[in-house]
Structure formats: structure tokens, C-alpha cells
């Protein structure tokens, strides 16, 4: 999954939130994203409608195939592992048990399987919650 960078100006609130993400190990200091705006800059993020859905899937994920740390999912924000050197990606609910994100103009969708702690992506990757 390729990554894109956003070069938007950050407000003081954005800087504080990014610092919190860095302190919690969710983002790196090289991240340059306005985390409270949509990735396309169109409008502020709305809080997730189904909080229990996001609560079920929040956590750290690794690729099932080789155990490689992929990302941390918190609310509707996916913070990539430092190896990817990428800004966080905004997630949206795209079905009863599906999430989606757009990266570089390509839409990726995952089936959420909370009982197994898995995200099964449409490109064939399977991530497991650690």
C-alpha cells in the first residue's frame, strides 16, 4: 500500500495532538499531517458514529504473514509504522464490518473480524491485532 504526504499548515492544537501521538508512539516526529482535517483538506473530521465499533478494532496491528508491525489504529486514524515514513491515514466505515481508506487516490477496504482480531484487506494482506 503506497503512501502519500500532506503538506498542510498545522495549528497549535494540531501540534499538541501530534506531540501526544509522538509521545504515545503512534506517530513520528517526521509526520506532517493536520490530524483534525480530512486528508483532502475538505472539512473537519466528524467523530465516529459507532464508538463501540472503533473501540473493538483500536490497537496495534501486524501483518499476519510475517508478524511485521504495520500500524496503530486509534479511533478513525491509522498511524503507520515508522518504517513507512508516512502520514496517518483517515479511516471510514464503509459497511457493517468494513473500513476503508484512500492512499494515493486508490481505495483500500478491509473486512473487520473482531472475534479473530483481524483486518482482511482487499489487496490480500491480513493484519492481526497484537
GROMACS .gro file of C-alpha atoms in nm:
model
  130
    1UNK     CA    1   0.000   0.000   0.000
    2UNK     CA    2   0.167   0.320  -0.115
    3UNK     CA    3   0.166   0.629   0.099
    4UNK     CA    4   0.113   0.998   0.028
    5UNK     CA    5   0.219   1.301   0.227
    6UNK     CA    6   0.017   1.608   0.314
    7UNK     CA    7   0.188   1.945   0.340
    8UNK     CA    8  -0.078   2.145   0.523
    9UNK     CA    9  -0.010   2.409   0.786
   10UNK     CA   10  -0.070   2.295   1.142
   11UNK     CA   11  -0.246   2.495   1.413
   12UNK     CA   12  -0.129   2.492   1.776
   13UNK     CA   13  -0.400   2.233   1.855
   14UNK     CA   14  -0.267   2.016   1.570
   15UNK     CA   15   0.089   2.048   1.703
   16UNK     CA   16  -0.025   1.947   2.053
   17UNK     CA   17  -0.220   1.649   1.917
   18UNK     CA   18   0.076   1.541   1.702
   19UNK     CA   19   0.305   1.570   2.007
   20UNK     CA   20   0.066   1.346   2.202
   21UNK     CA   21   0.071   1.093   1.917
   22UNK     CA   22   0.454   1.104   1.914
   23UNK     CA   23   0.473   1.067   2.294
   24UNK     CA   24   0.236   0.768   2.279
   25UNK     CA   25   0.442   0.611   1.999
   26UNK     CA   26   0.162   0.647   1.744
   27UNK     CA   27   0.337   0.897   1.516
   28UNK     CA   28   0.694   1.000   1.445
   29UNK     CA   29   0.844   1.348   1.455
   30UNK     CA   30   0.869   1.337   1.075
   31UNK     CA   31   0.489   1.322   1.044
   32UNK     CA   32   0.350   1.637   0.883
   33UNK     CA   33  -0.025   1.600   0.884
   34UNK     CA   34  -0.315   1.803   1.013
   35UNK     CA   35  -0.483   1.521   1.201
   36UNK     CA   36  -0.806   1.709   1.264
   37UNK     CA   37  -0.878   1.774   0.897
   38UNK     CA   38  -0.979   1.534   0.625
   39UNK     CA   39  -0.683   1.410   0.425
   40UNK     CA   40  -0.809   1.610   0.125
   41UNK     CA   41  -0.847   1.925   0.342
   42UNK     CA   42  -1.221   1.948   0.268
   43UNK     CA   43  -1.372   1.963   0.617
   44UNK     CA   44  -1.304   1.889   0.983
   45UNK     CA   45  -1.333   1.528   1.089
   46UNK     CA   46  -1.656   1.419   1.246
   47UNK     CA   47  -1.641   1.193   1.550
   48UNK     CA   48  -1.711   0.829   1.465
   49UNK     CA   49  -2.082   0.749   1.479
   50UNK     CA   50  -2.043   0.400   1.627
   51UNK     CA   51  -1.789   0.439   1.905
   52UNK     CA   52  -1.815   0.074   2.009
   53UNK     CA   53  -1.713  -0.033   1.656
   54UNK     CA   54  -1.392   0.175   1.676
   55UNK     CA   55  -1.330   0.055   2.032
   56UNK     CA   56  -1.338  -0.305   1.911
   57UNK     CA   57  -1.072  -0.250   1.646
   58UNK     CA   58  -0.841   0.004   1.811
   59UNK     CA   59  -0.491  -0.126   1.874
   60UNK     CA   60  -0.160  -0.227   1.722
   61UNK     CA   61  -0.164  -0.439   1.406
   62UNK     CA   62   0.097  -0.663   1.247
   63UNK     CA   63   0.093  -0.840   0.912
   64UNK     CA   64  -0.022  -1.200   0.969
   65UNK     CA   65   0.217  -1.340   0.709
   66UNK     CA   66   0.541  -1.233   0.880
   67UNK     CA   67   0.448  -1.051   1.204
   68UNK     CA   68   0.577  -0.714   1.076
   69UNK     CA   69   0.435  -0.416   1.269
   70UNK     CA   70   0.213  -0.227   1.025
   71UNK     CA   71   0.018   0.039   1.213
   72UNK     CA   72  -0.166   0.156   1.521
   73UNK     CA   73  -0.536   0.220   1.479
   74UNK     CA   74  -0.685   0.479   1.711
   75UNK     CA   75  -1.040   0.599   1.657
   76UNK     CA   76  -1.061   0.654   1.281
   77UNK     CA   77  -0.691   0.731   1.235
   78UNK     CA   78  -0.438   0.472   1.119
   79UNK     CA   79  -0.083   0.573   1.219
   80UNK     CA   80   0.167   0.383   1.005
   81UNK     CA   81   0.473   0.208   1.147
   82UNK     CA   82   0.784   0.432   1.139
   83UNK     CA   83   0.936   0.217   0.861
   84UNK     CA   84   0.673   0.354   0.620
   85UNK     CA   85   0.769   0.719   0.684
   86UNK     CA   86   0.410   0.813   0.607
   87UNK     CA   87   0.146   1.039   0.750
   88UNK     CA   88  -0.152   0.883   0.928
   89UNK     CA   89  -0.444   0.773   0.710
   90UNK     CA   90  -0.806   0.856   0.779
   91UNK     CA   91  -1.037   0.555   0.800
   92UNK     CA   92  -1.410   0.545   0.737
   93UNK     CA   93  -1.677   0.285   0.795
   94UNK     CA   94  -1.777   0.152   0.454
   95UNK     CA   95  -2.009  -0.131   0.558
   96UNK     CA   96  -2.138  -0.316   0.865
   97UNK     CA   97  -1.797  -0.479   0.923
   98UNK     CA   98  -1.579  -0.285   0.679
   99UNK     CA   99  -1.338   0.005   0.695
  100UNK     CA  100  -1.181   0.194   0.405
  101UNK     CA  101  -0.901   0.439   0.341
  102UNK     CA  102  -0.773   0.619   0.036
  103UNK     CA  103  -0.400   0.620  -0.031
  104UNK     CA  104  -0.261   0.796  -0.336
  105UNK     CA  105  -0.605   0.802  -0.496
  106UNK     CA  106  -0.659   0.426  -0.451
  107UNK     CA  107  -0.929   0.299  -0.218
  108UNK     CA  108  -0.841   0.010   0.016
  109UNK     CA  109  -1.113  -0.175   0.206
  110UNK     CA  110  -1.077  -0.422   0.492
  111UNK     CA  111  -1.322  -0.668   0.635
  112UNK     CA  112  -1.315  -0.637   1.013
  113UNK     CA  113  -1.323  -0.967   1.204
  114UNK     CA  114  -1.322  -0.863   1.573
  115UNK     CA  115  -1.353  -1.219   1.706
  116UNK     CA  116  -1.019  -1.308   1.544
  117UNK     CA  117  -0.868  -0.959   1.578
  118UNK     CA  118  -0.814  -0.940   1.202
  119UNK     CA  119  -0.837  -0.685   0.926
  120UNK     CA  120  -0.855  -0.860   0.589
  121UNK     CA  121  -0.759  -0.607   0.320
  122UNK     CA  122  -0.884  -0.626  -0.037
  123UNK     CA  123  -0.524  -0.630  -0.166
  124UNK     CA  124  -0.472  -0.966   0.006
  125UNK     CA  125  -0.295  -0.853   0.324
  126UNK     CA  126  -0.426  -0.975   0.657
  127UNK     CA  127  -0.338  -0.777   0.969
  128UNK     CA  128  -0.377  -0.918   1.319
  129UNK     CA  129  -0.430  -0.720   1.636
  130UNK     CA  130  -0.145  -0.758   1.885
   0.00000   0.00000   0.00000
